[in-house]
PDB file of C-alpha atoms in Angstrom:
ATOM      1  CA  MET A  25      80.043  19.230-129.773  1.00 88.00           C
ATOM      2  CA  TYR A  26      80.645  23.167-131.510  1.00 86.00           C
ATOM      3  CA  LYS A  27      83.342  23.975-128.457  1.00 83.00           C
ATOM      4  CA  GLN A  28      84.963  19.767-128.418  1.00 87.00           C
ATOM      5  CA  ILE A  29      85.313  20.331-132.347  1.00 89.00           C
ATOM      6  CA  LYS A  30      86.945  23.896-132.319  1.00 85.00           C
ATOM      7  CA  LYS A  31      89.002  23.068-129.662  1.00 79.00           C
ATOM      8  CA  ALA A  32      90.186  19.943-131.387  1.00 82.00           C
ATOM      9  CA  ILE A  33      90.768  22.363-134.457  1.00 82.00           C
ATOM     10  CA  LEU A  34      92.763  25.542-132.546  1.00 73.00           C
ATOM     11  CA  PHE A  35      95.161  22.801-130.314  1.00 67.00           C
ATOM     12  CA  GLY A  36      95.828  19.834-133.610  1.00 66.00           C
ATOM     13  CA  GLY A  37      93.366  17.083-132.710  1.00 78.00           C
ATOM     14  CA  ILE A  38      92.209  17.945-136.141  1.00 84.00           C
ATOM     15  CA  ALA A  39      95.934  18.091-138.730  1.00 78.00           C
ATOM     16  CA  SER A  40      95.598  21.034-140.434  1.00 76.00           C
ATOM     17  CA  ASP A  41      96.020  19.893-143.823  1.00 81.00           C
ATOM     18  CA  GLU A  42      93.558  16.256-142.330  1.00 89.00           C
ATOM     19  CA  ILE A  43      90.709  16.168-145.297  1.00 94.00           C
ATOM     20  CA  PHE A  44      87.658  14.426-143.291  1.00 93.00           C
ATOM     21  CA  THR A  45      83.642  14.041-143.554  1.00 93.00           C
ATOM     22  CA  GLU A  46      81.465  14.064-141.586  1.00 93.00           C
ATOM     23  CA  VAL A  47      80.355  10.792-141.015  1.00 92.00           C
ATOM     24  CA  GLN A  48      84.199  10.512-140.421  1.00 93.00           C
ATOM     25  CA  LEU A  49      84.451  13.277-137.752  1.00 92.00           C
ATOM     26  CA  ALA A  50      81.359  11.364-135.765  1.00 92.00           C
ATOM     27  CA  GLU A  51      82.650   8.176-135.598  1.00 92.00           C
ATOM     28  CA  ARG A  52      86.002   9.376-134.204  1.00 89.00           C
ATOM     29  CA  LEU A  53      83.957  11.416-131.622  1.00 88.00           C
ATOM     30  CA  ASN A  54      81.477   8.174-130.717  1.00 90.00           C
ATOM     31  CA  THR A  55      78.933  10.191-131.501  1.00 91.00           C
ATOM     32  CA  SER A  56      75.434  10.758-134.323  1.00 91.00           C
ATOM     33  CA  ARG A  57      76.131  12.833-137.273  1.00 91.00           C
ATOM     34  CA  THR A  58      72.918  15.099-135.973  1.00 92.00           C
ATOM     35  CA  PRO A  59      74.735  17.107-133.350  1.00 92.00           C
ATOM     36  CA  VAL A  60      78.215  17.092-135.532  1.00 94.00           C
ATOM     37  CA  ARG A  61      76.484  18.052-138.547  1.00 93.00           C
ATOM     38  CA  ALA A  62      74.991  21.691-136.778  1.00 94.00           C
ATOM     39  CA  ALA A  63      78.287  21.770-135.450  1.00 94.00           C
ATOM     40  CA  ILE A  64      79.981  21.518-138.608  1.00 94.00           C
ATOM     41  CA  GLN A  65      77.867  24.264-140.418  1.00 94.00           C
ATOM     42  CA  ASP A  66      78.432  26.748-137.220  1.00 92.00           C
ATOM     43  CA  LEU A  67      81.745  26.455-137.707  1.00 91.00           C
ATOM     44  CA  VAL A  68      81.917  27.008-141.666  1.00 92.00           C
ATOM     45  CA  LYS A  69      80.199  29.650-141.124  1.00 88.00           C
ATOM     46  CA  ASP A  70      82.844  31.031-138.159  1.00 84.00           C
ATOM     47  CA  GLY A  71      85.492  30.027-140.817  1.00 84.00           C
ATOM     48  CA  LEU A  72      87.088  27.492-138.777  1.00 87.00           C
ATOM     49  CA  LEU A  73      86.277  24.699-141.264  1.00 92.00           C
ATOM     50  CA  VAL A  74      85.693  24.730-145.442  1.00 93.00           C
ATOM     51  CA  SER A  75      83.945  22.629-147.425  1.00 93.00           C
ATOM     52  CA  ILE A  76      85.509  20.972-150.104  1.00 94.00           C
ATOM     53  CA  PRO A  77      83.335  19.928-152.840  1.00 92.00           C
ATOM     54  CA  ARG A  78      82.578  15.487-153.377  1.00 90.00           C
ATOM     55  CA  LYS A  79      85.836  14.980-150.641  1.00 93.00           C
ATOM     56  CA  GLY A  80      85.118  16.655-147.579  1.00 94.00           C
ATOM     57  CA  LEU A  81      85.742  19.245-144.969  1.00 95.00           C
ATOM     58  CA  THR A  82      89.477  21.066-144.097  1.00 93.00           C
ATOM     59  CA  VAL A  83      90.910  23.201-141.179  1.00 89.00           C
ATOM     60  CA  ARG A  84      90.800  26.669-142.333  1.00 87.00           C
ATOM     61  CA  LYS A  85      94.383  28.076-144.059  1.00 85.00           C
ATOM     62  CA  ILE A  86      95.567  31.480-143.148  1.00 85.00           C
ATOM     63  CA  THR A  87      97.665  32.284-146.383  1.00 87.00           C
ATOM     64  CA  PRO A  88     100.518  34.769-145.649  1.00 88.00           C
ATOM     65  CA  GLU A  89      98.966  37.528-148.178  1.00 92.00           C
ATOM     66  CA  GLU A  90      95.758  36.779-145.644  1.00 90.00           C
ATOM     67  CA  GLN A  91      98.188  36.989-142.125  1.00 90.00           C
ATOM     68  CA  ASP A  92      99.319  40.625-143.570  1.00 92.00           C
ATOM     69  CA  GLU A  93      95.998  42.250-144.628  1.00 93.00           C
ATOM     70  CA  ILE A  94      94.365  40.730-140.713  1.00 92.00           C
ATOM     71  CA  PHE A  95      98.004  42.835-139.021  1.00 93.00           C
ATOM     72  CA  LEU A  96      97.155  46.002-141.107  1.00 94.00           C
ATOM     73  CA  LEU A  97      94.105  46.242-141.022  1.00 92.00           C
ATOM     74  CA  ARG A  98      94.582  45.671-136.295  1.00 93.00           C
ATOM     75  CA  SER A  99      98.029  48.285-136.665  1.00 94.00           C
ATOM     76  CA  ALA A 100      95.496  51.014-138.106  1.00 93.00           C
ATOM     77  CA  ILE A 101      92.953  50.597-135.321  1.00 93.00           C
ATOM     78  CA  GLU A 102      94.839  49.757-132.420  1.00 94.00           C
ATOM     79  CA  VAL A 103      97.341  52.568-133.191  1.00 96.00           C
ATOM     80  CA  GLU A 104      94.372  54.839-133.157  1.00 96.00           C
ATOM     81  CA  SER A 105      92.116  53.181-130.350  1.00 96.00           C
ATOM     82  CA  VAL A 106      95.219  54.051-127.895  1.00 96.00           C
ATOM     83  CA  LYS A 107      96.293  57.530-129.098  1.00 96.00           C
ATOM     84  CA  LYS A 108      92.905  58.557-127.745  1.00 96.00           C
ATOM     85  CA  LEU A 109      92.932  56.511-124.795  1.00 96.00           C
ATOM     86  CA  THR A 110      95.941  58.346-123.649  1.00 96.00           C
ATOM     87  CA  GLN A 111      94.079  61.334-124.079  1.00 94.00           C
ATOM     88  CA  GLU A 112      91.062  60.288-122.450  1.00 93.00           C
ATOM     89  CA  ILE A 113      91.327  56.639-120.001  1.00 95.00           C
ATOM     90  CA  THR A 114      90.155  56.597-116.882  1.00 95.00           C
ATOM     91  CA  THR A 115      91.777  54.899-113.789  1.00 94.00           C
ATOM     92  CA  PRO A 116      89.083  52.947-113.637  1.00 95.00           C
ATOM     93  CA  GLU A 117      89.863  51.432-116.816  1.00 95.00           C
ATOM     94  CA  GLN A 118      93.323  50.868-116.343  1.00 95.00           C
ATOM     95  CA  LEU A 119      92.246  48.896-113.693  1.00 95.00           C
ATOM     96  CA  ARG A 120      89.872  46.837-115.942  1.00 95.00           C
ATOM     97  CA  LEU A 121      92.604  45.857-118.338  1.00 96.00           C
ATOM     98  CA  LEU A 122      95.376  45.427-115.399  1.00 96.00           C
ATOM     99  CA  LYS A 123      93.163  43.319-114.000  1.00 96.00           C
ATOM    100  CA  LEU A 124      92.870  41.443-117.881  1.00 96.00           C
ATOM    101  CA  ILE A 125      96.585  41.347-117.581  1.00 95.00           C
ATOM    102  CA  LEU A 126      96.550  39.342-114.545  1.00 96.00           C
ATOM    103  CA  LYS A 127      94.115  36.420-115.465  1.00 96.00           C
ATOM    104  CA  GLN A 128      96.054  35.877-118.478  1.00 95.00           C
ATOM    105  CA  GLN A 129      99.210  36.185-116.026  1.00 96.00           C
ATOM    106  CA  GLU A 130      97.069  32.829-114.463  1.00 96.00           C
ATOM    107  CA  ALA A 131      96.259  31.442-117.883  1.00 93.00           C
ATOM    108  CA  LEU A 132     100.289  31.112-118.260  1.00 93.00           C
ATOM    109  CA  GLN A 133     101.078  30.142-114.963  1.00 95.00           C
ATOM    110  CA  ASN A 134      98.077  27.185-115.480  1.00 93.00           C
ATOM    111  CA  ASP A 135      99.333  26.128-119.220  1.00 88.00           C
ATOM    112  CA  ASP A 136      95.786  27.144-120.474  1.00 87.00           C
ATOM    113  CA  ALA A 137      96.779  28.990-123.813  1.00 83.00           C
ATOM    114  CA  ILE A 138      92.708  28.730-124.862  1.00 79.00           C
ATOM    115  CA  SER A 139      91.766  31.011-121.891  1.00 86.00           C
ATOM    116  CA  PHE A 140      94.971  33.474-122.497  1.00 89.00           C
ATOM    117  CA  ILE A 141      94.118  33.632-126.414  1.00 86.00           C
ATOM    118  CA  ARG A 142      90.397  34.562-125.281  1.00 86.00           C
ATOM    119  CA  LEU A 143      92.099  36.785-122.566  1.00 92.00           C
ATOM    120  CA  ASP A 144      94.250  38.496-125.698  1.00 92.00           C
ATOM    121  CA  HIS A 145      91.409  38.873-127.706  1.00 89.00           C
ATOM    122  CA  ASP A 146      89.651  40.639-124.581  1.00 92.00           C
ATOM    123  CA  PHE A 147      92.364  43.127-123.935  1.00 95.00           C
ATOM    124  CA  HIS A 148      92.941  44.344-127.612  1.00 94.00           C
ATOM    125  CA  LEU A 149      88.961  44.563-127.954  1.00 93.00           C
ATOM    126  CA  SER A 150      89.050  46.702-125.031  1.00 95.00           C
ATOM    127  CA  LEU A 151      91.195  49.129-125.925  1.00 95.00           C
ATOM    128  CA  THR A 152      88.096  49.558-129.023  1.00 94.00           C
ATOM    129  CA  ARG A 153      85.486  49.574-126.401  1.00 94.00           C
ATOM    130  CA  LEU A 154      86.890  51.933-124.094  1.00 95.00           C
ATOM    131  CA  ALA A 155      87.561  54.662-127.318  1.00 95.00           C
ATOM    132  CA  ASN A 156      84.368  54.485-127.767  1.00 94.00           C
ATOM    133  CA  PHE A 157      84.994  52.804-131.588  1.00 94.00           C
ATOM    134  CA  THR A 158      81.687  51.127-132.303  1.00 91.00           C
ATOM    135  CA  ILE A 159      82.124  49.592-135.289  1.00 91.00           C
ATOM    136  CA  ILE A 160      85.646  48.862-135.300  1.00 89.00           C
ATOM    137  CA  GLU A 161      85.199  46.740-132.523  1.00 88.00           C
ATOM    138  CA  GLN A 162      82.295  44.707-134.540  1.00 88.00           C
ATOM    139  CA  VAL A 163      85.234  44.592-137.499  1.00 87.00           C
ATOM    140  CA  LEU A 164      87.616  43.125-135.065  1.00 86.00           C
ATOM    141  CA  ASN A 165      84.998  40.833-133.029  1.00 82.00           C
ATOM    142  CA  ASN A 166      84.313  39.254-137.352  1.00 80.00           C
ATOM    143  CA  LEU A 167      87.852  38.421-137.573  1.00 82.00           C
ATOM    144  CA  HIS A 168      87.972  36.730-133.911  1.00 78.00           C
ATOM    145  CA  ASN A 169      88.369  33.444-135.271  1.00 78.00           C
ATOM    146  CA  LEU A 170      91.021  33.863-137.694  1.00 82.00           C
ATOM    147  CA  THR A 171      92.686  35.709-134.569  1.00 83.00           C
ATOM    148  CA  GLN A 172      92.147  33.193-132.433  1.00 78.00           C
ATOM    149  CA  LEU A 173      93.859  30.780-135.307  1.00 79.00           C
ATOM    150  CA  MET A 174      96.804  32.494-135.616  1.00 83.00           C
ATOM    151  CA  GLY A 175      96.973  33.733-132.067  1.00 81.00           C
ATOM    152  CA  LEU A 176      97.061  30.294-130.855  1.00 75.00           C
ATOM    153  CA  LYS A 177      99.754  29.356-133.248  1.00 78.00           C
ATOM    154  CA  ALA A 178     102.448  31.995-131.681  1.00 82.00           C
ATOM    155  CA  VAL A 179     102.387  31.127-128.030  1.00 81.00           C
ATOM    156  CA  SER A 180     102.679  27.741-129.300  1.00 77.00           C
ATOM    157  CA  LYS A 181     106.181  29.165-129.499  1.00 80.00           C
ATOM    158  CA  HIS A 182     108.366  28.833-126.341  1.00 82.00           C
ATOM    159  CA  GLY A 183     108.279  32.191-123.693  1.00 88.00           C
ATOM    160  CA  ARG A 184     105.968  33.862-126.503  1.00 91.00           C
ATOM    161  CA  MET A 185     103.451  33.821-124.047  1.00 91.00           C
ATOM    162  CA  LYS A 186     105.254  35.421-120.976  1.00 94.00           C
ATOM    163  CA  ASN A 187     106.372  38.031-123.702  1.00 95.00           C
ATOM    164  CA  VAL A 188     103.149  38.904-124.413  1.00 95.00           C
ATOM    165  CA  LEU A 189     102.174  39.862-121.181  1.00 95.00           C
ATOM    166  CA  MET A 190     105.435  42.038-120.567  1.00 96.00           C
ATOM    167  CA  GLU A 191     104.311  43.482-123.958  1.00 97.00           C
ATOM    168  CA  HIS A 192     100.366  44.199-122.630  1.00 96.00           C
ATOM    169  CA  ASN A 193     102.220  45.986-120.189  1.00 96.00           C
ATOM    170  CA  GLN A 194     103.941  48.661-122.134  1.00 97.00           C
ATOM    171  CA  ILE A 195     100.901  49.147-123.794  1.00 97.00           C
ATOM    172  CA  ILE A 196      99.531  49.902-120.213  1.00 96.00           C
ATOM    173  CA  GLN A 197     102.289  52.098-118.801  1.00 96.00           C
ATOM    174  CA  ALA A 198     102.347  54.029-122.077  1.00 96.00           C
ATOM    175  CA  LEU A 199      98.556  54.437-121.173  1.00 96.00           C
ATOM    176  CA  GLU A 200      99.675  55.798-117.870  1.00 94.00           C
ATOM    177  CA  GLU A 201     101.548  58.026-118.767  1.00 95.00           C
ATOM    178  CA  LYS A 202      99.400  59.891-121.324  1.00 95.00           C
ATOM    179  CA  ASN A 203     101.791  59.137-123.401  1.00 96.00           C
ATOM    180  CA  PRO A 204     100.154  58.689-127.628  1.00 96.00           C
ATOM    181  CA  GLU A 205     103.393  58.276-129.325  1.00 97.00           C
ATOM    182  CA  LEU A 206     105.011  55.983-126.664  1.00 97.00           C
ATOM    183  CA  ALA A 207     101.443  54.278-126.822  1.00 97.00           C
ATOM    184  CA  SER A 208     101.539  53.719-130.355  1.00 97.00           C
ATOM    185  CA  GLN A 209     104.671  52.516-130.626  1.00 97.00           C
ATOM    186  CA  ALA A 210     104.184  49.336-127.701  1.00 97.00           C
ATOM    187  CA  ILE A 211     100.852  48.539-129.295  1.00 97.00           C
ATOM    188  CA  LEU A 212     103.239  48.442-132.769  1.00 97.00           C
ATOM    189  CA  ASN A 213     105.494  46.562-131.403  1.00 97.00           C
ATOM    190  CA  HIS A 214     103.430  43.865-129.903  1.00 96.00           C
ATOM    191  CA  LEU A 215     101.469  43.154-133.293  1.00 95.00           C
ATOM    192  CA  GLU A 216     105.342  42.996-135.363  1.00 95.00           C
ATOM    193  CA  LYS A 217     106.361  39.744-132.489  1.00 94.00           C
ATOM    194  CA  THR A 218     103.484  38.479-132.681  1.00 92.00           C
ATOM    195  CA  LYS A 219     103.560  38.678-136.314  1.00 91.00           C
ATOM    196  CA  GLU A 220     107.150  37.529-136.286  1.00 92.00           C
ATOM    197  CA  THR A 221     106.488  35.251-133.985  1.00 90.00           C
ATOM    198  CA  LEU A 222     104.105  33.225-136.587  1.00 88.00           C
ATOM    199  CA  ILE A 223     106.845  33.268-139.930  1.00 87.00           C
ATOM    200  CA  ILE A 224     109.030  31.493-137.306  1.00 87.00           C
ATOM    201  CA  VAL A 225     106.565  28.759-136.432  1.00 83.00           C
ATOM    202  CA  ASP A 226     105.235  28.311-140.027  1.00 79.00           C
ATOM    203  CA  ASN A 227     109.102  28.056-140.950  1.00 81.00           C
ATOM    204  CA  SER A 228     109.684  25.327-138.549  1.00 74.00           C
TER     205      SER A 228
END
């Protein structure tokens, strides 16, 4: 039930401006209130739903200011990760990143945005993990649901998934060349392009 409701949140099955109750959601899903209640509690805890007193529930909205904060945090974290990786990444680790990109390519071909964004998260998390930034990795994990909301919105723009793959490849190429400046620029360019896409989608 959790996955079913989460998919509806991420893909517009539940409109972003909709206010609904636990009873209404259970009726829509043709199920009892008990599993819906448990799923809602988890989704509120995960930051994907928010409760409005005396009215019901609605999908969590990320403000432009929050988006700026998230990208500021990610830029600072991921630039340091790729800089460190240019000095110490091994060939097997490079291959691990390339495998994630190949899986993203498969998700693109299957028009599977959920898998694409999950793999995108895995790719970025791998940069901090391979750099042995364990505390920073936990910070990114805590942002996962919010970045997933933003990521799915971004890849809804035609052609963005293809560009993401190209940008990921540029990051790996910089790592292979052991060029910290190039790697820093590649990750910053990637995050900036995603931010620009979100602005376009929000204003369309």
